[in-house]
Coordinates of C-alpha atoms in Angstrom, one line a residue:
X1280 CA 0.0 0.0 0.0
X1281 CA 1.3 3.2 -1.0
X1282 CA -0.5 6.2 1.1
X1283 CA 2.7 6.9 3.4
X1284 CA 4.0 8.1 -0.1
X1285 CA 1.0 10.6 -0.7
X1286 CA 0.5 8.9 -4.5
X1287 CA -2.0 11.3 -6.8
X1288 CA -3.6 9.8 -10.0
X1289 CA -1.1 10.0 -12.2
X1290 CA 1.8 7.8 -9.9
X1291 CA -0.5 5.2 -10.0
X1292 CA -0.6 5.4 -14.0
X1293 CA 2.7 5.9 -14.1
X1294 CA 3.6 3.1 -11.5
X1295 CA 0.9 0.7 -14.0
X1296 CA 4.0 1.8 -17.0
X1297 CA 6.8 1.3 -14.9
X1298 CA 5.4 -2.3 -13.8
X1299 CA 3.5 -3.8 -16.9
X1300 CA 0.2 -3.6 -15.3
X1301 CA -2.2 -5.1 -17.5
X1302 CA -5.4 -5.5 -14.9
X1303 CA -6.4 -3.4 -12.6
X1304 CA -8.6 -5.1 -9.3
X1305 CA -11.2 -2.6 -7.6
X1306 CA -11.9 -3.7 -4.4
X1307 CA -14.4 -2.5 -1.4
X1308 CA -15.4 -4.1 1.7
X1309 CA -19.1 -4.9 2.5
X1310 CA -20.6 -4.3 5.3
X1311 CA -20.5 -7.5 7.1
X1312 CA -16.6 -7.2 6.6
X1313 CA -15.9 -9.4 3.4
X1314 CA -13.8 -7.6 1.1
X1315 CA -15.3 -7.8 -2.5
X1316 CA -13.9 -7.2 -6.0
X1317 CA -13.7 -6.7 -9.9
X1318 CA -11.6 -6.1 -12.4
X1319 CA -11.2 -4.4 -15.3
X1320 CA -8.1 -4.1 -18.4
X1321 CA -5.4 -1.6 -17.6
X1322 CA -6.8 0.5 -20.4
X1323 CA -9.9 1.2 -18.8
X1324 CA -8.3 3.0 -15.7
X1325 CA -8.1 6.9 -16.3
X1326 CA -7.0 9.8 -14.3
X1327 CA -10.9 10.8 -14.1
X1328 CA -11.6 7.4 -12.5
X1329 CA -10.3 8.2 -10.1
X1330 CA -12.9 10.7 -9.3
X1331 CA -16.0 9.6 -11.7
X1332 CA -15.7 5.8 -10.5
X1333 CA -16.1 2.4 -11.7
X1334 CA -20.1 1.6 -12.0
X1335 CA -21.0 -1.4 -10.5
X1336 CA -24.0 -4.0 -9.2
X1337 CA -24.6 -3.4 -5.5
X1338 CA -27.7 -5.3 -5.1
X1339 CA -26.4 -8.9 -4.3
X1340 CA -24.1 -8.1 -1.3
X1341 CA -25.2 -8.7 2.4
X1342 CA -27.4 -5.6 4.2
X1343 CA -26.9 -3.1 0.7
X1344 CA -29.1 -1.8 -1.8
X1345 CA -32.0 -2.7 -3.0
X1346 CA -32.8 -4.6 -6.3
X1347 CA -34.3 -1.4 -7.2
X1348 CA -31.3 1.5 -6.4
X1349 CA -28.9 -1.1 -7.0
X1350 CA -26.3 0.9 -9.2
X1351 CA -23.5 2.1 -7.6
X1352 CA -20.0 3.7 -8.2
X1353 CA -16.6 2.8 -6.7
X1354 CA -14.1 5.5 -6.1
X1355 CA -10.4 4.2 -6.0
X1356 CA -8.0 6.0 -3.3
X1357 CA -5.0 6.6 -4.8
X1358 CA -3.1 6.2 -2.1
X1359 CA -3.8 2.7 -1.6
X1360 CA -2.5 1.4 -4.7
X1361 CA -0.5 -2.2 -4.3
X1362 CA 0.7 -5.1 -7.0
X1363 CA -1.2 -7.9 -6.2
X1364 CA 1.5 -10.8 -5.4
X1365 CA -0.6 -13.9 -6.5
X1366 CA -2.3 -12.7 -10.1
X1367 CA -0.9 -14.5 -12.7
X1368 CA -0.9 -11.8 -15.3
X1369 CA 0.5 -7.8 -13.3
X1370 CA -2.6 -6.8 -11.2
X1371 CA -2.3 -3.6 -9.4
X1372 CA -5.3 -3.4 -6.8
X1373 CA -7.2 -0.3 -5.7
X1374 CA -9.3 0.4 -2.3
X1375 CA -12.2 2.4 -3.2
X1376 CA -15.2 4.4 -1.4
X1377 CA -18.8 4.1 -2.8
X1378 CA -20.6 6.4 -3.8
X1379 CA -24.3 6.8 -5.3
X1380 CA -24.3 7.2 -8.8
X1381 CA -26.6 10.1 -8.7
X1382 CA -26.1 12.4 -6.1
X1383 CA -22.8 11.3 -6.0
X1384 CA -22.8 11.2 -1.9
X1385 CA -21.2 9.2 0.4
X1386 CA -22.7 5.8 0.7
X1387 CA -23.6 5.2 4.3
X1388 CA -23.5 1.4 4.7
X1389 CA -20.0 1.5 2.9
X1390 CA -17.5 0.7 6.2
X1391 CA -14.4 2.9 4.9
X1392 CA -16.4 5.5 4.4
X1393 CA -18.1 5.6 8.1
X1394 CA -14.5 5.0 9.2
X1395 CA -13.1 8.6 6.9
X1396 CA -16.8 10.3 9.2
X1397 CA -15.3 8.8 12.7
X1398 CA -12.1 10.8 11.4
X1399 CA -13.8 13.9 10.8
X1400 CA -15.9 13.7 13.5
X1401 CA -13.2 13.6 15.5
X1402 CA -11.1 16.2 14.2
X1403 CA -14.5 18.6 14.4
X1404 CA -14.5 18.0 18.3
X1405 CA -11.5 19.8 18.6
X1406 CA -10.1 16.6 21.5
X1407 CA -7.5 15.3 18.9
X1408 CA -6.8 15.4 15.1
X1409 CA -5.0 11.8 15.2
X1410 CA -6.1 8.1 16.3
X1411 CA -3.9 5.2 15.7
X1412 CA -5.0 1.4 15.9
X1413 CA -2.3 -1.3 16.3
X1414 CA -4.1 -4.4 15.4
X1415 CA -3.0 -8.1 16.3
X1416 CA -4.8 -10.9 14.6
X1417 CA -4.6 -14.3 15.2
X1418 CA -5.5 -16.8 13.1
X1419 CA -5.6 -20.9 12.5
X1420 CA -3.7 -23.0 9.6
X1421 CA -5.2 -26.0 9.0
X1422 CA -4.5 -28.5 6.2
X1423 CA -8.3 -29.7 5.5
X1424 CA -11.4 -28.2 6.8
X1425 CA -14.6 -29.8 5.8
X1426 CA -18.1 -29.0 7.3
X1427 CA -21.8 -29.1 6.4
X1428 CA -24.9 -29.5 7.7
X1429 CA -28.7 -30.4 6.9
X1430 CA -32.0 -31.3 8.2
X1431 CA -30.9 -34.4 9.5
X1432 CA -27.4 -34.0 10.1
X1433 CA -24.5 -31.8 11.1
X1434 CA -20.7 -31.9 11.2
X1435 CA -17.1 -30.3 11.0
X1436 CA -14.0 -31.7 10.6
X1437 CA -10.6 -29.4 10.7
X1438 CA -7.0 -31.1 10.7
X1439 CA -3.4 -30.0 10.8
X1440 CA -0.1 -32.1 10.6
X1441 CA 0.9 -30.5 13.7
X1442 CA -2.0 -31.2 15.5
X1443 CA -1.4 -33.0 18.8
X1444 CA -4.8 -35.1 18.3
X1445 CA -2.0 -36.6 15.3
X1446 CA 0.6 -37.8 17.1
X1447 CA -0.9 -41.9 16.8
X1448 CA -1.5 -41.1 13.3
X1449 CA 0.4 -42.9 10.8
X1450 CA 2.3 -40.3 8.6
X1451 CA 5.1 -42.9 7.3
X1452 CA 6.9 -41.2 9.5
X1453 CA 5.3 -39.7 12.3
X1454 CA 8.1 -37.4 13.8
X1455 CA 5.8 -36.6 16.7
X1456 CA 6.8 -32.8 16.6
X1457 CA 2.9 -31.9 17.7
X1458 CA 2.4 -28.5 20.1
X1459 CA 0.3 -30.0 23.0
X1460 CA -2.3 -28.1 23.9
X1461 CA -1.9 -24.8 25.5
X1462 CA 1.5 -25.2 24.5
X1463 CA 1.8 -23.8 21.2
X1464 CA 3.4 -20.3 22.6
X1465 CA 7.1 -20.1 20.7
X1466 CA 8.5 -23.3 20.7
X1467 CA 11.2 -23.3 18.0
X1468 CA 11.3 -25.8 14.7
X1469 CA 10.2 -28.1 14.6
X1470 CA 7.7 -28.5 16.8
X1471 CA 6.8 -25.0 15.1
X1472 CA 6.4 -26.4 11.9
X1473 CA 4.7 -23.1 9.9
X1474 CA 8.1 -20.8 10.4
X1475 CA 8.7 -20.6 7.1
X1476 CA 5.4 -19.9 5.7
X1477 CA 4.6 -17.2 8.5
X1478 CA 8.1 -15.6 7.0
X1479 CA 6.7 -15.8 3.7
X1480 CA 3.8 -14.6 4.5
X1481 CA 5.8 -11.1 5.9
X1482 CA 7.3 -11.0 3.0
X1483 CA 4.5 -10.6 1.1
X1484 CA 3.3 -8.3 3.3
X1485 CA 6.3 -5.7 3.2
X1486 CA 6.3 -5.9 -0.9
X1487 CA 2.6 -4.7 -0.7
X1488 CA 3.5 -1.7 1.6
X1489 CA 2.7 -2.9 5.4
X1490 CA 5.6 -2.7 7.6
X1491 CA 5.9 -6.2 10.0
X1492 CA 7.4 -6.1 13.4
X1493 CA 7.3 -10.1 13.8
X1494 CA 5.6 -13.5 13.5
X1495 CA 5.7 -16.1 16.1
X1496 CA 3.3 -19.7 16.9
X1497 CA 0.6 -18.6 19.0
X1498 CA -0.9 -20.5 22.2
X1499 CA -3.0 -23.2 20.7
X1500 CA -2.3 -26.7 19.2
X1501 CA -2.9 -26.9 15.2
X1502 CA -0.9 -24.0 13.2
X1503 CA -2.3 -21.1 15.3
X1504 CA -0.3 -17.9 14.5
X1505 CA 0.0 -14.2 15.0
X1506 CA 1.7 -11.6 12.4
X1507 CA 2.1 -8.2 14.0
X1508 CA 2.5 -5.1 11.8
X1509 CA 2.8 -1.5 12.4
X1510 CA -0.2 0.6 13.8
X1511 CA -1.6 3.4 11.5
X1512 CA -4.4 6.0 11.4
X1513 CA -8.0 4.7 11.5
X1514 CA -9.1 4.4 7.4
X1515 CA -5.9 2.9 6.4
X1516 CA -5.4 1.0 9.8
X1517 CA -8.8 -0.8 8.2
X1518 CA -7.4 -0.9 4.9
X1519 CA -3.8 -2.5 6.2
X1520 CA -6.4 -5.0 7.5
X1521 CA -7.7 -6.2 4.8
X1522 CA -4.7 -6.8 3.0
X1523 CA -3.5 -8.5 5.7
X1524 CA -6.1 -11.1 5.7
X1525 CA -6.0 -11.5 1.8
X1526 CA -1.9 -12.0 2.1
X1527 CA -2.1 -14.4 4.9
X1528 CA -5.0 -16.5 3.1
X1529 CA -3.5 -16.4 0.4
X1530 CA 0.2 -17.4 0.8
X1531 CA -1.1 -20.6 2.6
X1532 CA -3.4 -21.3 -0.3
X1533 CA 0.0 -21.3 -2.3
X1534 CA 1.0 -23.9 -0.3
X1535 CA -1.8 -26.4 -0.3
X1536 CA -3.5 -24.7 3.3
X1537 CA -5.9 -22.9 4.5
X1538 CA -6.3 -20.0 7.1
X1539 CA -9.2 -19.0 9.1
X1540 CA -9.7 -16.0 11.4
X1541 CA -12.7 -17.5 13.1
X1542 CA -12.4 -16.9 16.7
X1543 CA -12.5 -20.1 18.1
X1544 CA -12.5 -23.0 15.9
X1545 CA -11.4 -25.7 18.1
X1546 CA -12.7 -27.0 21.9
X1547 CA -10.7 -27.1 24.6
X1548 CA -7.8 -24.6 23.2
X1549 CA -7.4 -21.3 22.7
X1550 CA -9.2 -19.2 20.4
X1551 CA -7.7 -16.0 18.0
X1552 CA -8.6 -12.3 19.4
X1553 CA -7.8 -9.5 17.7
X1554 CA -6.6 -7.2 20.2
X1555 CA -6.2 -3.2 19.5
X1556 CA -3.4 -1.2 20.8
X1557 CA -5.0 2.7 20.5
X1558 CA -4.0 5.8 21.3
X1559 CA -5.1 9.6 20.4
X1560 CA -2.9 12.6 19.5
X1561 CA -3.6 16.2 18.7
X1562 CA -0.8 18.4 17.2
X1563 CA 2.1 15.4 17.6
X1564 CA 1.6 15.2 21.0
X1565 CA 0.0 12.1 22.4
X1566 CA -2.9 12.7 24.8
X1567 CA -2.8 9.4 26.6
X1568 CA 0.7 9.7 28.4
X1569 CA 0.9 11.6 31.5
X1570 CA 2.6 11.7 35.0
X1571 CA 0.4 11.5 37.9
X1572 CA -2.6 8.8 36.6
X1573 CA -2.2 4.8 36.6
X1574 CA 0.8 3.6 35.3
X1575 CA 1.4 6.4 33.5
X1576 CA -1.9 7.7 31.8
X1577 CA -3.2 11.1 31.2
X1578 CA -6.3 11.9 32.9
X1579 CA -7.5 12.1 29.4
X1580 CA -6.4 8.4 28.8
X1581 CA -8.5 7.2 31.5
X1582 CA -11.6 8.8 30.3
X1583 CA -10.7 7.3 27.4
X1584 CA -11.1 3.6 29.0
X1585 CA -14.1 5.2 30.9
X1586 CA -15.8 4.9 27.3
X1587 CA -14.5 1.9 26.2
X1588 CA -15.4 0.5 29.3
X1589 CA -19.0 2.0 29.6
X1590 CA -19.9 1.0 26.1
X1591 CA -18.3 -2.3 25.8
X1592 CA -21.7 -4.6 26.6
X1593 CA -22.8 -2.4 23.1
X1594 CA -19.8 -2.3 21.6
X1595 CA -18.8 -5.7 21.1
X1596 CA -21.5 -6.4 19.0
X1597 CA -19.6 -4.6 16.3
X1598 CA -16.1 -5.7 17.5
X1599 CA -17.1 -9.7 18.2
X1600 CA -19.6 -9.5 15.7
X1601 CA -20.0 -13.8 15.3
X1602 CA -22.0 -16.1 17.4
X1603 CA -18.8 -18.1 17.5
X1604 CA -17.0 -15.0 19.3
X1605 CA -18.9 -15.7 22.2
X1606 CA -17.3 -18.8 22.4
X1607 CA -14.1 -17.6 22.6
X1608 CA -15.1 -14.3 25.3
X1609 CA -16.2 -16.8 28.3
X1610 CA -15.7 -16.0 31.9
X1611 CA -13.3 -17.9 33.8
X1612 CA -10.1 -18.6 31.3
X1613 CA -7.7 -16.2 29.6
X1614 CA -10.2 -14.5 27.4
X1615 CA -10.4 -10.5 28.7
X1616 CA -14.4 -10.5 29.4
X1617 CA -13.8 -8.5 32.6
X1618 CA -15.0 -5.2 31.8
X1619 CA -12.1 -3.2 34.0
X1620 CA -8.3 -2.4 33.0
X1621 CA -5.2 -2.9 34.3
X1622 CA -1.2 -2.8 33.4
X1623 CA -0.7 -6.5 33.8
X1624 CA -4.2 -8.7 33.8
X1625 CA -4.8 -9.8 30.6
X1626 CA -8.1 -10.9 31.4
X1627 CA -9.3 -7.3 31.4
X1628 CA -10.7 -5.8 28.6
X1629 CA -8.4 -2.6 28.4
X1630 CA -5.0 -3.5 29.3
X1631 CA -2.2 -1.0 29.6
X1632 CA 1.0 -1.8 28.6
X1633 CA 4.1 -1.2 30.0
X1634 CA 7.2 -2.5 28.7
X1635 CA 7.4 0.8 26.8
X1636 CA 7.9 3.4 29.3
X1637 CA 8.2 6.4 26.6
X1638 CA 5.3 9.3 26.1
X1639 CA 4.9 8.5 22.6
X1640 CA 4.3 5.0 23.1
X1641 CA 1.5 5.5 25.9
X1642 CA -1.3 3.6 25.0
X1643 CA -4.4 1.4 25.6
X1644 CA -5.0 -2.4 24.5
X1645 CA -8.7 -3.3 24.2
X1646 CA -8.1 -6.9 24.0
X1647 CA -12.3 -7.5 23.4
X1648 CA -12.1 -7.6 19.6
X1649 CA -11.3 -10.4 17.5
X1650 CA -10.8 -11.0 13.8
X1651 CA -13.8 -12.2 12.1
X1652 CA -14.8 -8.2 12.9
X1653 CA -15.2 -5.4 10.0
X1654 CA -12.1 -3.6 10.9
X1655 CA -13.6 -0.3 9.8
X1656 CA -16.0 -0.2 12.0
X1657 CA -14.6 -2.2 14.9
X1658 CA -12.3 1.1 15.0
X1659 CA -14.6 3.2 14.1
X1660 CA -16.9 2.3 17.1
X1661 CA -13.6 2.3 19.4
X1662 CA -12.9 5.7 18.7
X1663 CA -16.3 6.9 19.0
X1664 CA -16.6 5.4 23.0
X1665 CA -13.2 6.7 23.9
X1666 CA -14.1 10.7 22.7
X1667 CA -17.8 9.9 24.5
X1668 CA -15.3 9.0 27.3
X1669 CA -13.7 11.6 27.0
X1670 CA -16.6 14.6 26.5
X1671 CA -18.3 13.6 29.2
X1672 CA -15.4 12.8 31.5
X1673 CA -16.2 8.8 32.2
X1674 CA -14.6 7.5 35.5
X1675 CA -13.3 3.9 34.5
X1676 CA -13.2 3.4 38.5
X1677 CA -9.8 2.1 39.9
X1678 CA -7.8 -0.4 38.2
X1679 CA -7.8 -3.8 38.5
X1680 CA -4.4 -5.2 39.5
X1681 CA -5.5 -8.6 41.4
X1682 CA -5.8 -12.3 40.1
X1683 CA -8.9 -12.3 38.8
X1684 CA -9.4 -15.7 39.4
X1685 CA -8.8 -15.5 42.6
X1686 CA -11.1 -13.2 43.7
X1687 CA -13.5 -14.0 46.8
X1688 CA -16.9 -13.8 45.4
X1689 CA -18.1 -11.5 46.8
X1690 CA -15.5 -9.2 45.3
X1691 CA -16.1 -11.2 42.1
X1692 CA -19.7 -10.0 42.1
X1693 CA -18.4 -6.0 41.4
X1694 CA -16.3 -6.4 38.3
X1695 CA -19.1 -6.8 35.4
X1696 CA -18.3 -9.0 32.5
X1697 CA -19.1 -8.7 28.4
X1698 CA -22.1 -10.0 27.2
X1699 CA -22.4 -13.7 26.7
X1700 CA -23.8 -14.3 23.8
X1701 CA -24.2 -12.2 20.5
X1702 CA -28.4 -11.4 21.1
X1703 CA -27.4 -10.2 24.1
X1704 CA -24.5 -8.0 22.8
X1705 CA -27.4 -7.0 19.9
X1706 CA -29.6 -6.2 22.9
X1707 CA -27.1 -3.7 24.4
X1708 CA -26.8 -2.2 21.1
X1709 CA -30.2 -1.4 20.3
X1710 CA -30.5 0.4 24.0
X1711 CA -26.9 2.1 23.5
X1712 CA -25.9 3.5 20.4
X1713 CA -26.5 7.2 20.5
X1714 CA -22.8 7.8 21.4
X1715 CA -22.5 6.2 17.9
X1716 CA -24.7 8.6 16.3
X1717 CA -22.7 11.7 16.5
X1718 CA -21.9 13.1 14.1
X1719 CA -23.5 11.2 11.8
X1720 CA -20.8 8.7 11.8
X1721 CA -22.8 5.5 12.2
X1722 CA -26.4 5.9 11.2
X1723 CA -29.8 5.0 12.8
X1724 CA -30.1 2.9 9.4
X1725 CA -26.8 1.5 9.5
X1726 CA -27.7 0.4 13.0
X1727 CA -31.4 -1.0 12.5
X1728 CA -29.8 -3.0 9.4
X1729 CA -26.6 -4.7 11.1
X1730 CA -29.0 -5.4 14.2
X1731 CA -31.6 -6.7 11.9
X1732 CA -28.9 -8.8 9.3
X1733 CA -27.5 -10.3 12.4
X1734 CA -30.3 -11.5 14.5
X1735 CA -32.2 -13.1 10.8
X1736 CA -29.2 -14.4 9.1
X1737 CA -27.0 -15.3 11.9
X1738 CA -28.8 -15.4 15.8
X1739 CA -31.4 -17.4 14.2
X1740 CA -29.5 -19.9 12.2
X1741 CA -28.1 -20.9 14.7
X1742 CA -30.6 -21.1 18.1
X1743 CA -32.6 -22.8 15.5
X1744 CA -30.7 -25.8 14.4
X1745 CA -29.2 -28.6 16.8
X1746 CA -25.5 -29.6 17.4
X1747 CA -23.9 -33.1 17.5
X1748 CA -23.2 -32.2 20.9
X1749 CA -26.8 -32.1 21.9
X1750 CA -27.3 -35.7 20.9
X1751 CA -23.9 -36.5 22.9
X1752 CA -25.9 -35.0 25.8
X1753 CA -29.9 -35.7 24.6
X1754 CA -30.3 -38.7 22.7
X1755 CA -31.0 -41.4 25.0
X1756 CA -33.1 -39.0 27.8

């Protein structure tokens, strides 16, 4: 990606010369967070595409337009122009915002574009001109994945040569190299068996503009892994993203494998969060570091928690937006459900860290989200609870410092946890959103849709069919 070098128009025509480009790839993301393309010859892209767009069909994607207003135009950013590593023939790809054909507005269900209003909006309040969002997502490799279900049946299958469940199975020969479970956290080759395609992976990643700090074999049995990058500013923190998750899928599909950021697709281990280092800054200085407040905060830092904190029970139904997140966010292991913060607990929801003791690197890590989220508005909806935090001067209460675990019960009783399940995250959403609403960042529309899409086409599916593990338990009663 190309924005940190400001490109206009014509450097992306003239990087299409300099490169053979003979496609050019238009992609968006939808609102459900499923990034979307097409693509058209090298001859078709202008300089005046770049503001009259690329017409396209928007009725057939999830919570969009209507069969009937379905035309729609995408409007390529310059700035995020990137050769595509895996296209066969020199593909350059394009982010773009939508717009309607017509009036040529803003479309409002188009995530990048409510993440350039949470921006704005938070420029017009005057608290700070800058957010950044370090991202950290973890994600599974497996070698085969097969599911399905019906009427009358049910089932899914996932398997990995480095799976401990594999260590009887006869590989001709079996090494036994297999993390065990819970164990998967930096063992060398080769019991870490994915080393080198996490490194290719990186590489990838640094030819197509995102700058990686380092790779490593997460906690969990079966090729779980985390790739961390360098943070950036709130659109093209969503847009970095995105390309991450293509890159990562696929390089492993070069390779005969298959990654998934689903937050927990395996019992009994540990599932992938997506945790979000954030701070905000006004004029180069950054607002959360201070002298006098917890571990180093600003006073303006912990109103900043004060939000995250008071909105979280709404705002994870954005940032864990999956009936399968819910599996992973469950009281009583590692997962940071405890809505409180602290500089060491990781089972708190804003954690602050501190192995970085410099002002510029003062920040807050809400641990809550994980990756199956729309990144755009996952940050979007952070940055919108930490300036509510923040205008209306929340007190996030004293930190929380102790073993959670623990805890006598009665003590227990005071810290409040996320929501457990994703209706009841929905619920918290439909009763507190207005914080949302400034602005006109997120919409009343945009709110009634993703409430409605979820509770039909997810909610539903689900409550309404059974699991094998209800006939495990059922069957013979």
């Amino acid at each position: 990606m190309a924005s940190e070098k400001n490109m206009t128009p014509r450097d992306v025509l003239k990087l299409c010369a300099d490169r053979g480009v003979k496609c050019v790839d238009i992609r968006f993301n939808d609102l459900i967070g499923t990034w979307q393309h097409l693509t058209v010859p090298i001859s078709q892209l202008k300089e005046e595409s770049f503001e009259n767009g690329i017409a396209f069909d928007g009725s057939s994607f999830r919570a969009w337009r209507s069969i009937h207003e379905s035309d729609m135009l995408a409007v390529p950013d310059p700035r995020t122009a990137f050769i595509d590593p895996f296209m066969k023939e020199p593909t350059l790809v394009l982010i773009c915002n939508i717009v309607d054909p017509i009036t040529h507005q803003d479309y409002g269900r188009d995530p990048r574009n409510i993440a350039r209003k949470a921006e704005a909006y938070m420029r017009s309040t005057g608290i700070a001109d800058t957010a950044f969002f370090g991202p950290e997502a973890e994600f599974f490799v497996f070698d085969d994945v097969r599911f399905d279900s019906g009427p009358n049946f049910a089932f899914y299958e996932l398997d990995s040569s480095e799976a401990v469940w594999n260590t009887g199975r006869d590989e001709k020969p079996n090494l036994g190299y297999k993390p065990r479970h819970k164990e998967g956290y930096f063992p060398v080759p080769p019991m870490d068996q994915l080393q080198d395609l996490r490194t290719e992976m990186c590489m990838n990643l640094e030819a197509c503009g995102l700058s990686v700090e380092r790779h490593h074999h997460e906690v969990a049995t079966a090729g779980q892994c985390e790739i961390n990058y360098r943070f950036g500013e709130l659109v093209r923190a969503g847009d970095q993203m995105m390309v991450f998750k293509y890159i990562v899928k696929n390089t492993a599909r070069k390779h005969n494998k298959t990654v998934t950021f689903m937050p927990k697709p395996l019992f009994g281990d540990n599932g992938s969060g997506m945790h979000v280092h954030f701070s905000i800054w006004k004029k180069g200085q950054n607002l959360m570091a201070g002298e006098k407040a917890y571990a180093g905060l600003s006073e303006t830092a912990l109103h900043v928690i004060g939000g995250l904190l008071k909105h979280a029970p709404a705002l994870v139904a954005i940032s864990n937006p999956t009936t399968n997140s819910y599996k992973r966010l469950v009281p009583g292991f590692e997962a940071p459900v405890n809505l409180a913060y602290s500089a060491r607990n990781r089972s708190a929801c804003c954690r602050i860290p501190v192995g970085d003791s410099r002002p510029e690197a003062k920040r807050v890590e809400f641990r809550c989200p994980d990756p199956s989220s729309n990144p755009y508005l996952t940050f979007s909806a952070m940055l919108m609870a930490a300036l509510d935090g923040v205008q209306n001067r929340i007190d996030p209460g004293q930190a929380l410092d102790k073993d959670i675990y623990d805890l006598p019960p009665e003590e227990k009783a005071h810290v409040p946890n996320t929501p457990g399940s994703l209706e009841a995250a929905l619920e918290n959403l439909e009763k507190d959103h207005e914080w949302l609403l400034k602005g006109d960042v997120f919409t009343e529309d945009l709110i009634a849709t993703w409430i409605d899409y979820k509770r039909k086409k997810e909610v539903d599916h689900i409550r309404l069919r059974p699991t094998p593990q209800e006939f495990a338990l059922y069957f013979d009663v």
